Amino acid sequence: MNLLHSQVFLRPLGMADVATYVSWGRDRRFCEHAGWTVDLPDAALEAHWQALVERPKPDLLRQAAVAGDDVIGYVDLFGAEPERRELGYVVGPSGRWGRGLGGIVARLGVEYGFGVLGLQEIWGEAVDANQASVRILESLGMTETGRGQDETFLGVASYYRCFVLRRP
């Protein structure tokens, strides 16, 4: 484990995190890459994030990714199956990209899924046109299982690549 990995951890979302996530909604580049609605008013983002904190969805476990005192992203483990969930992750805002944080946050999500939740399988998808996300899933040791739905990424026609990782 590298030093940076040891300094990043996951914890439950809290109301104090809402302002951070709302601020990311003003980062057009982040929104376009993460699939967030661009130019959504702060009030709408705030209501969305407050609802996620106050009334979490039973099939979506979202953990804040934190380095020091800063929220740097989040991890999702999505699904209703008791032994299998989909991994999702983001790092924000876009100024933090290119430092290896995406891989660290995704790895923490896998560790949480297997170690804390006791999952037997974690799967994920990445748009082929988003090679950074593809590389992260591959770096986790995930095996590609096939082609998913067509998707446009930053105006480029592409498709989802599907991956899976089974409990070691």
C-alpha positions as a Python dict, from the first residue, in 0.01 Angstrom:
ca = {
    (1, 'M'): (0, 0, 0),
    (2, 'N'): (143, 339, -91),
    (3, 'L'): (148, 632, 150),
    (4, 'L'): (-135, 815, -27),
    (5, 'H'): (-357, 504, -12),
    (6, 'S'): (-305, 486, 364),
    (7, 'Q'): (-417, 850, 398),
    (8, 'V'): (-748, 804, 212),
    (9, 'F'): (-1039, 634, 386),
    (10, 'L'): (-1412, 577, 346),
    (11, 'R'): (-1680, 686, 589),
    (12, 'P'): (-2058, 734, 577),
    (13, 'L'): (-2189, 1049, 410),
    (14, 'G'): (-2274, 1333, 647),
    (15, 'M'): (-2463, 1659, 620),
    (16, 'A'): (-2132, 1848, 634),
    (17, 'D'): (-2039, 1681, 300),
    (18, 'V'): (-2333, 1827, 109),
    (19, 'A'): (-2165, 2162, 38),
    (20, 'T'): (-1863, 1985, -113),
    (21, 'Y'): (-2071, 1773, -347),
    (22, 'V'): (-2281, 2075, -444),
    (23, 'S'): (-1964, 2266, -533),
    (24, 'W'): (-1863, 1989, -772),
    (25, 'G'): (-2183, 2059, -964),
    (26, 'R'): (-2026, 2390, -1072),
    (27, 'D'): (-1733, 2204, -1231),
    (28, 'R'): (-1852, 2148, -1588),
    (29, 'R'): (-1566, 1913, -1675),
    (30, 'F'): (-1638, 1698, -1369),
    (31, 'C'): (-2011, 1686, -1445),
    (32, 'E'): (-1955, 1587, -1808),
    (33, 'H'): (-1719, 1305, -1713),
    (34, 'A'): (-1918, 1180, -1413),
    (35, 'G'): (-2253, 1181, -1591),
    (36, 'W'): (-2397, 1453, -1367),
    (37, 'T'): (-2644, 1704, -1511),
    (38, 'V'): (-2448, 2011, -1623),
    (39, 'D'): (-2552, 2350, -1485),
    (40, 'L'): (-2799, 2213, -1232),
    (41, 'P'): (-2887, 2486, -980),
    (42, 'D'): (-2718, 2462, -641),
    (43, 'A'): (-3056, 2430, -468),
    (44, 'A'): (-3142, 2118, -671),
    (45, 'L'): (-2802, 1962, -599),
    (46, 'E'): (-2834, 2045, -231),
    (47, 'A'): (-3179, 1883, -211),
    (48, 'H'): (-3047, 1573, -391),
    (49, 'W'): (-2748, 1530, -159),
    (50, 'Q'): (-2946, 1605, 157),
    (51, 'A'): (-3192, 1333, 59),
    (52, 'L'): (-2907, 1085, 4),
    (53, 'V'): (-2772, 1160, 351),
    (54, 'E'): (-3105, 1170, 535),
    (55, 'R'): (-3289, 896, 345),
    (56, 'P'): (-3033, 659, 189),
    (57, 'K'): (-3169, 419, -70),
    (58, 'P'): (-3162, 57, 48),
    (59, 'D'): (-2991, -65, -270),
    (60, 'L'): (-2725, 211, -278),
    (61, 'L'): (-2446, 216, -24),
    (62, 'R'): (-2253, 539, -79),
    (63, 'Q'): (-1942, 616, 126),
    (64, 'A'): (-1751, 944, 124),
    (65, 'A'): (-1383, 914, 25),
    (66, 'V'): (-1178, 1138, 252),
    (67, 'A'): (-812, 1246, 260),
    (68, 'G'): (-725, 1433, 577),
    (69, 'D'): (-1023, 1661, 633),
    (70, 'D'): (-1115, 1687, 263),
    (71, 'V'): (-1389, 1492, 90),
    (72, 'I'): (-1222, 1388, -236),
    (73, 'G'): (-1483, 1155, -382),
    (74, 'Y'): (-1725, 878, -306),
    (75, 'V'): (-1773, 508, -363),
    (76, 'D'): (-2100, 338, -449),
    (77, 'L'): (-2181, -26, -399),
    (78, 'F'): (-2512, -63, -576),
    (79, 'G'): (-2756, -351, -591),
    (80, 'A'): (-2998, -556, -388),
    (81, 'E'): (-2826, -895, -415),
    (82, 'P'): (-2672, -991, -78),
    (83, 'E'): (-2343, -1123, -223),
    (84, 'R'): (-2299, -911, -537),
    (85, 'R'): (-2291, -536, -602),
    (86, 'E'): (-2184, -288, -868),
    (87, 'L'): (-1886, -66, -792),
    (88, 'G'): (-1905, 303, -875),
    (89, 'Y'): (-1662, 577, -777),
    (90, 'V'): (-1579, 940, -846),
    (91, 'V'): (-1306, 1183, -750),
    (92, 'G'): (-1380, 1552, -753),
    (93, 'P'): (-1346, 1820, -846),
    (94, 'S'): (-1168, 1767, -1179),
    (95, 'G'): (-858, 1950, -1056),
    (96, 'R'): (-778, 1640, -846),
    (97, 'W'): (-763, 1409, -1147),
    (98, 'G'): (-440, 1260, -1274),
    (99, 'R'): (-294, 1189, -928),
    (100, 'G'): (-397, 825, -891),
    (101, 'L'): (-685, 904, -657),
    (102, 'G'): (-945, 727, -874),
    (103, 'G'): (-760, 398, -841),
    (104, 'I'): (-718, 445, -467),
    (105, 'V'): (-1085, 528, -414),
    (106, 'A'): (-1199, 235, -633),
    (107, 'R'): (-964, -4, -446),
    (108, 'L'): (-1106, 114, -113),
    (109, 'G'): (-1453, 38, -248),
    (110, 'V'): (-1348, -317, -337),
    (111, 'E'): (-1185, -365, 4),
    (112, 'Y'): (-1501, -238, 174),
    (113, 'G'): (-1725, -461, -38),
    (114, 'F'): (-1530, -779, 29),
    (115, 'G'): (-1403, -703, 381),
    (116, 'V'): (-1696, -521, 544),
    (117, 'L'): (-2000, -627, 342),
    (118, 'G'): (-1878, -981, 280),
    (119, 'L'): (-1960, -967, -89),
    (120, 'Q'): (-1858, -1257, -310),
    (121, 'E'): (-1855, -1059, -635),
    (122, 'I'): (-1815, -696, -738),
    (123, 'W'): (-1878, -586, -1092),
    (124, 'G'): (-1832, -260, -1275),
    (125, 'E'): (-1866, -90, -1610),
    (126, 'A'): (-1660, 172, -1785),
    (127, 'V'): (-1723, 347, -2114),
    (128, 'D'): (-1457, 241, -2363),
    (129, 'A'): (-1399, 605, -2460),
    (130, 'N'): (-1307, 677, -2096),
    (131, 'Q'): (-977, 491, -2095),
    (132, 'A'): (-881, 621, -1749),
    (133, 'S'): (-1181, 442, -1597),
    (134, 'V'): (-1112, 126, -1797),
    (135, 'R'): (-752, 122, -1669),
    (136, 'I'): (-873, 162, -1310),
    (137, 'L'): (-1104, -139, -1333),
    (138, 'E'): (-828, -343, -1493),
    (139, 'S'): (-582, -236, -1221),
    (140, 'L'): (-820, -375, -959),
    (141, 'G'): (-775, -718, -1115),
    (142, 'M'): (-1121, -719, -1267),
    (143, 'T'): (-1182, -952, -1560),
    (144, 'E'): (-1362, -820, -1864),
    (145, 'T'): (-1682, -1014, -1923),
    (146, 'G'): (-1821, -851, -2236),
    (147, 'R'): (-1973, -556, -2406),
    (148, 'G'): (-2256, -358, -2251),
    (149, 'Q'): (-2492, -96, -2387),
    (150, 'D'): (-2393, 174, -2631),
    (151, 'E'): (-2313, 507, -2465),
    (152, 'T'): (-2193, 849, -2571),
    (153, 'F'): (-1903, 990, -2371),
    (154, 'L'): (-1805, 1355, -2418),
    (155, 'G'): (-1975, 1353, -2758),
    (156, 'V'): (-1800, 1033, -2874),
    (157, 'A'): (-2005, 726, -2962),
    (158, 'S'): (-1883, 439, -2747),
    (159, 'Y'): (-2004, 148, -2538),
    (160, 'Y'): (-1976, 8, -2188),
    (161, 'R'): (-1714, -255, -2111),
    (162, 'C'): (-1826, -492, -1834),
    (163, 'F'): (-1592, -626, -1565),
    (164, 'V'): (-1614, -855, -1263),
    (165, 'L'): (-1401, -938, -961),
    (166, 'R'): (-1468, -1237, -740),
    (167, 'R'): (-1373, -1256, -374),
    (168, 'P'): (-1015, -1375, -337),
}
